[in-house]
Tab-separated table of C-alpha atoms in Angstrom:
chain	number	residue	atom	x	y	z
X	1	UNK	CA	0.000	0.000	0.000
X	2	UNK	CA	2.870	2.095	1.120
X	3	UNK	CA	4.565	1.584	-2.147
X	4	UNK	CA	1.622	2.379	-4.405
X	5	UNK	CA	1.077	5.886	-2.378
X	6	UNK	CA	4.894	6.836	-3.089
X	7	UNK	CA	4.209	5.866	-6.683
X	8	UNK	CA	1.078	7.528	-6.999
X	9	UNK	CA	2.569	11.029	-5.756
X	10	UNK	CA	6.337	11.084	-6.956
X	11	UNK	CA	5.818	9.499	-10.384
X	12	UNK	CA	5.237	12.567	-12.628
X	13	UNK	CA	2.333	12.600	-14.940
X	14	UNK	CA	2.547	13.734	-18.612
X	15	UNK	CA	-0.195	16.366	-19.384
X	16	UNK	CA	-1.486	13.939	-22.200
X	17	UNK	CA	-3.358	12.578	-19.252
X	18	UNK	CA	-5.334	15.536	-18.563
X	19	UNK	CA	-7.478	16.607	-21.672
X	20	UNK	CA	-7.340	20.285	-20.185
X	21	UNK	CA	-7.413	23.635	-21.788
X	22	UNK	CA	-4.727	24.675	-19.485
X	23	UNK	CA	-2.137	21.529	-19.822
X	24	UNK	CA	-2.765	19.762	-22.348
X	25	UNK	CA	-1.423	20.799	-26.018
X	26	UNK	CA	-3.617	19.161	-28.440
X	27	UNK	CA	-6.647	20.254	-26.953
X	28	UNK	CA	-5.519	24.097	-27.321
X	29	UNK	CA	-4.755	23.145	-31.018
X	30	UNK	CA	-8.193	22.003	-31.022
X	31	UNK	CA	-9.858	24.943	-29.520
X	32	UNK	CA	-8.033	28.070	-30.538
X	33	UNK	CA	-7.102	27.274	-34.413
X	34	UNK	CA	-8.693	28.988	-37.194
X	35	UNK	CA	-12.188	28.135	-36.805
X	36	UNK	CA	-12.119	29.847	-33.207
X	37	UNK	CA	-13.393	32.848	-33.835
X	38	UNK	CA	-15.945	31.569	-36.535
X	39	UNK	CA	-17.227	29.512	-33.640
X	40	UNK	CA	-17.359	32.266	-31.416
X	41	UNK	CA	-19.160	34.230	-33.440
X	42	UNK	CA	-21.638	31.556	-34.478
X	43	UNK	CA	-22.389	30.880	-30.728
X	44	UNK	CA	-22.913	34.462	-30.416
X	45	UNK	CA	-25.262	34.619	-33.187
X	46	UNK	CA	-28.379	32.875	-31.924
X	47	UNK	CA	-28.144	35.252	-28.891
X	48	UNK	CA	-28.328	38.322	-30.806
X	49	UNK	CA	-31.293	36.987	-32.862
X	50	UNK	CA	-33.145	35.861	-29.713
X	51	UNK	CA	-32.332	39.485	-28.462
X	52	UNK	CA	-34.498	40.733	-31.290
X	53	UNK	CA	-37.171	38.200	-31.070
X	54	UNK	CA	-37.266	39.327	-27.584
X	55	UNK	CA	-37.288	43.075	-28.127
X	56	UNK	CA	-40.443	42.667	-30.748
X	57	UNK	CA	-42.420	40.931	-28.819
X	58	UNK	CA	-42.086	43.167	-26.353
X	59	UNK	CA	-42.784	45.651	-28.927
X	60	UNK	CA	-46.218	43.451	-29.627
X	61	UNK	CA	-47.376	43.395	-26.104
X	62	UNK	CA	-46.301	47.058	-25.341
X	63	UNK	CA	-48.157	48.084	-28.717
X	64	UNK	CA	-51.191	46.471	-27.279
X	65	UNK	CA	-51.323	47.448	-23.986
X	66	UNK	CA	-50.595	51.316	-25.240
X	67	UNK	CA	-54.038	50.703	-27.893
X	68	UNK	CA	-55.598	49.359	-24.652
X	69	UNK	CA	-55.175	52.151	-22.830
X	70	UNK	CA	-56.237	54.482	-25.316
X	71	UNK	CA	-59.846	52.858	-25.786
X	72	UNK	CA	-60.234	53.483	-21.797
X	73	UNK	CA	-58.365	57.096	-21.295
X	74	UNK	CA	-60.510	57.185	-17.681
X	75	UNK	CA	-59.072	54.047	-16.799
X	76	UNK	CA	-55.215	53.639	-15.539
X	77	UNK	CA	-54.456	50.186	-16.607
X	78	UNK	CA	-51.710	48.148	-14.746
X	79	UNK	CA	-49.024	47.320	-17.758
X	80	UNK	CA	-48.190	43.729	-18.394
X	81	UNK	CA	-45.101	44.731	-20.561
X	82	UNK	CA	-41.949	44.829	-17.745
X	83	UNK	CA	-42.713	41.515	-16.243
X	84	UNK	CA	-43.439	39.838	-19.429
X	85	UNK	CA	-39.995	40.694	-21.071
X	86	UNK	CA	-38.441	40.284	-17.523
X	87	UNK	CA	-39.496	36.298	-17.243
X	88	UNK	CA	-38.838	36.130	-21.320
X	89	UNK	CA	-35.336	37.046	-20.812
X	90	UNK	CA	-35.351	34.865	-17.730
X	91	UNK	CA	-36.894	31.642	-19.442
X	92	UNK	CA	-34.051	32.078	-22.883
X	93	UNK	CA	-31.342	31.659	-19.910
X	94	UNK	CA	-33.042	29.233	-18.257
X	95	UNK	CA	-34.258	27.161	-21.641
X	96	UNK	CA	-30.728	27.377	-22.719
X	97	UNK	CA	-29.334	25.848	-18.991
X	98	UNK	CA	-31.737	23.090	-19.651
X	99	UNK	CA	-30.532	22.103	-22.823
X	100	UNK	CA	-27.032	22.220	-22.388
X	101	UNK	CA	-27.715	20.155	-18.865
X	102	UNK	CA	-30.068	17.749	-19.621
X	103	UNK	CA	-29.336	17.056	-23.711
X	104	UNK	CA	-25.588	17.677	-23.504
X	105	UNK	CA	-24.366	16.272	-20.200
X	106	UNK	CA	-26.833	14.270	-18.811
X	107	UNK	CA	-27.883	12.495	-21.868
X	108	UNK	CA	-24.991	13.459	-23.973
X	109	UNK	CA	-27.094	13.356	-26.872
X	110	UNK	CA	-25.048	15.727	-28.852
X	111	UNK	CA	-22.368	18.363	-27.588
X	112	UNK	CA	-22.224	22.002	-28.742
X	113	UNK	CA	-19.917	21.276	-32.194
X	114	UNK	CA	-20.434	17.652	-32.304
X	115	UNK	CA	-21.565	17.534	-35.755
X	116	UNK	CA	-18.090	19.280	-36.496
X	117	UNK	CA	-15.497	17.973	-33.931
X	118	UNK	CA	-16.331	13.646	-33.531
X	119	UNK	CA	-16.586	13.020	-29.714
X	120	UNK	CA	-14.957	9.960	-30.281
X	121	UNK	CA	-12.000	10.562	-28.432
X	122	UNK	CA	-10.637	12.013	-25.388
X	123	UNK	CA	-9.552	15.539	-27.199
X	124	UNK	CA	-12.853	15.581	-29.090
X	125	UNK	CA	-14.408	15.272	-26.440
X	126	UNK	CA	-13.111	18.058	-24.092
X	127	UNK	CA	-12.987	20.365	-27.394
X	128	UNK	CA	-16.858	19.580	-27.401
X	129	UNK	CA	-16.830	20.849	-23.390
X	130	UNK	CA	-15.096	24.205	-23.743
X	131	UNK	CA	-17.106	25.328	-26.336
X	132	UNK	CA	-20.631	23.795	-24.242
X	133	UNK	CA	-19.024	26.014	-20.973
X	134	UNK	CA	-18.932	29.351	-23.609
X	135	UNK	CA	-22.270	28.222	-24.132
X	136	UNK	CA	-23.515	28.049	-20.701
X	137	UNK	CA	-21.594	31.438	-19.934
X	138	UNK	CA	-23.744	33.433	-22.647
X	139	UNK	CA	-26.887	31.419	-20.726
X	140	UNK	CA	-25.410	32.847	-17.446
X	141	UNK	CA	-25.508	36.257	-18.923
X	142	UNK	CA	-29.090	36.573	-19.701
X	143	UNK	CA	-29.969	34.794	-16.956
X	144	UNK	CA	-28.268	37.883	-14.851
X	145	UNK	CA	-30.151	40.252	-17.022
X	146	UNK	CA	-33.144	38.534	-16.294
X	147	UNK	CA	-32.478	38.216	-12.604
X	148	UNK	CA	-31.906	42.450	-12.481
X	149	UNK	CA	-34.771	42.842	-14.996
X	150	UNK	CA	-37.079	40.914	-12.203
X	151	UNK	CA	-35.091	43.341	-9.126
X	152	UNK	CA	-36.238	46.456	-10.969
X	153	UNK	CA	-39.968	45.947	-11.034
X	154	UNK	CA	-39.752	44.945	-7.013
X	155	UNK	CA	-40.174	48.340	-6.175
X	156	UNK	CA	-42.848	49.335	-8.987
X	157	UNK	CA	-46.112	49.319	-8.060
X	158	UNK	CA	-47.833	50.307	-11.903
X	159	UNK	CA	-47.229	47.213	-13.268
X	160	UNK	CA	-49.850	43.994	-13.915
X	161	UNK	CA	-47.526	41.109	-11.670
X	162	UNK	CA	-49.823	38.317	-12.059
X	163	UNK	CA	-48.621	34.683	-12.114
X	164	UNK	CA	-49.910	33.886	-15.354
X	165	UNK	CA	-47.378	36.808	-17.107
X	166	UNK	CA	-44.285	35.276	-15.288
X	167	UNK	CA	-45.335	31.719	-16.093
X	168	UNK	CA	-46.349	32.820	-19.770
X	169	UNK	CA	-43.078	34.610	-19.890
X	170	UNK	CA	-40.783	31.975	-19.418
X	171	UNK	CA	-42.569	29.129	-21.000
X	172	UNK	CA	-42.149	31.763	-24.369
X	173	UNK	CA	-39.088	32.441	-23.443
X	174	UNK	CA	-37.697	28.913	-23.472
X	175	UNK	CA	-40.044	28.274	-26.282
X	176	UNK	CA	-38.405	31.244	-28.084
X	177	UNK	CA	-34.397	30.005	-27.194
X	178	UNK	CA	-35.154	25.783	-28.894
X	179	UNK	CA	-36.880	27.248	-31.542
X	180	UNK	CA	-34.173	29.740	-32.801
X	181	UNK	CA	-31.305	27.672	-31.506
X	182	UNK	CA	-32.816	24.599	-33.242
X	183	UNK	CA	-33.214	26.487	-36.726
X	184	UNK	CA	-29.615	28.420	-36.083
X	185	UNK	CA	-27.736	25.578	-34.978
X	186	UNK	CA	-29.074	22.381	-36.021
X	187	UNK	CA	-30.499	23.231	-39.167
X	188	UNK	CA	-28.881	26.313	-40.947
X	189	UNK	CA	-25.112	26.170	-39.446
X	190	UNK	CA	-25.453	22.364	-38.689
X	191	UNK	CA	-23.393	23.030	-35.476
X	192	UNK	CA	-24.881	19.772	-33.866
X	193	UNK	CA	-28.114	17.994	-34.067
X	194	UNK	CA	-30.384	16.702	-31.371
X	195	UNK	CA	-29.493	13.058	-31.283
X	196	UNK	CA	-26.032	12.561	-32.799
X	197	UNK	CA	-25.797	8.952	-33.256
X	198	UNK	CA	-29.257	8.540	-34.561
X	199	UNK	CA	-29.391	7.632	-38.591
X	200	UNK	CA	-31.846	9.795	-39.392
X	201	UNK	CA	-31.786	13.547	-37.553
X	202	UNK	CA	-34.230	14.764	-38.963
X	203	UNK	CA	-36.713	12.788	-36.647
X	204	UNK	CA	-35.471	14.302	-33.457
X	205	UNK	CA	-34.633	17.566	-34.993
X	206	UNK	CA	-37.931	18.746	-36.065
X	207	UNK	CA	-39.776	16.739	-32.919
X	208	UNK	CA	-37.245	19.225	-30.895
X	209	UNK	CA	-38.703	22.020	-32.782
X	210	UNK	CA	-42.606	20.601	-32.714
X	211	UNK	CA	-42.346	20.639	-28.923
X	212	UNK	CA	-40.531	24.488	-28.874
X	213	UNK	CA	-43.579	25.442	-31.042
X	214	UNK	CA	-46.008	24.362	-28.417
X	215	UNK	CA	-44.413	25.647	-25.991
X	216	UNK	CA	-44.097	29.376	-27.799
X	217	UNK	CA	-48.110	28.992	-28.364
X	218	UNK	CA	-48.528	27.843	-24.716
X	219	UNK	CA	-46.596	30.916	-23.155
X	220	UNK	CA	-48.204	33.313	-25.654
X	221	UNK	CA	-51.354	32.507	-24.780
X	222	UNK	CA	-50.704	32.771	-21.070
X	223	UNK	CA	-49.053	36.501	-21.584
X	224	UNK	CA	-51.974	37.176	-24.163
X	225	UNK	CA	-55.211	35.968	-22.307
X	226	UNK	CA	-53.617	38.059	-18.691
X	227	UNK	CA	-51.961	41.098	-21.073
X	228	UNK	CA	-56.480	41.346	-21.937
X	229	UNK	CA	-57.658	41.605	-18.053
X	230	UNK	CA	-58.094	45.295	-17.076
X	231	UNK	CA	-56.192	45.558	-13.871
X	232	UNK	CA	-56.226	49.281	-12.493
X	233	UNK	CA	-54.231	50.867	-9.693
X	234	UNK	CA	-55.795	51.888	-6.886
């Protein structure tokens, strides 16, 4: 025992062992190469469109609310508009945390450039995880800016908070992130698809996108049937 402990700690151990980004050389070749950038920017992407599907919906619901409030002038109508695009943002992060934890490390299904880099091997393979962890960061990000969207309206007392706007909110929301990441990155840049090893993807691709449909017609009919009750302030 005593001789396997002293082997264990003085033997030095090659950083081929470790498929780090820190220690090990051919995963940096792997990761920052030419295509780095590219991928960076393609990650970056499907955020910036899901910031504009966020901003005109809000535009939608704020457009409505403002027509609804000129058709009762007497009447000061709580607005619905700050905590539905609060709990949209929220739900994108939150959709986009549930992906990458239950499809691409619990089920490893696919990884974030799996359809690009084979996760066939140890390099592949951590390759695959550095780019799922700048995934998750951008996730983290809106998440935060969901989290201090929510902390502004704590003190607001003119807005509609009802249940059925946060719930609508972030069922949209996440319905909102598959839907654009699913068309962005499985189908148009071809980044990864839903089940990697299947034969056919296009099964679980568009199922992945039938079920991110529902949900966007779910949430928008939450937001839409509370955004028509007239609350008023007191």
């Amino acid at each position: 025992m005593q001789k396997l402990l002293v082997t264990l700690l003085f033997t030095p151990m090659g950083s081929s062992v470790f498929a780090c980004t820190t220690c090990n050389k051919q995963v940096q070749e792997g990761i920052y190469n030419s295509a780095f950038f590219p991928n960076l920017l393609t990650m970056l992407s499907a955020f910036i469109v899901l910031t504009v599907v966020v901003a005109i919906l809000t535009g939608i619901t704020a457009k409505k609310y403002t027509s609804r409030l000129a058709a009762n002038p007497k009447v000061k109508i709580l607005s619905p508009v700050p905590l539905t695009t609060a709990s949209m943002v929220l739900g994108i992060g939150l959709g986009g945390f549930a992906d990458g934890i239950v499809l691409h490390q619990i089920l490893q299904w696919h990884e974030m450039l799996s359809n690009r880099v084979a996760v066939t091997n140890l390099i592949g393979k951590s390759v695959n995880m550095f780019w799922d962890g700048i995934f998750h960061f951008f996730c983290l990000i809106v998440v935060l800016v969901g989290v201090a969207l929510m902390w502004k309206l704590l003190k607001r007392n003119d807005i509609n908070n009802s249940g059925k706007l946060l719930t609508g909110g972030l069922i949209l929301g996440w319905g909102v992130f598959n839907i654009v990441e699913g068309v962005i990155d499985h189908q148009l840049l071809k980044l990864h698809n839903v089940m990697e090893q299947s034969p056919n993807h296009h099964v679980a691709n568009f199922s992945f996108l039938g079920i991110s449909v529902i949900m966007l017609i779910t949430g928008y009919a939450l937001v839409n049937s509370e955004s028509k009750q007239t609350h008023i302030t007191v």
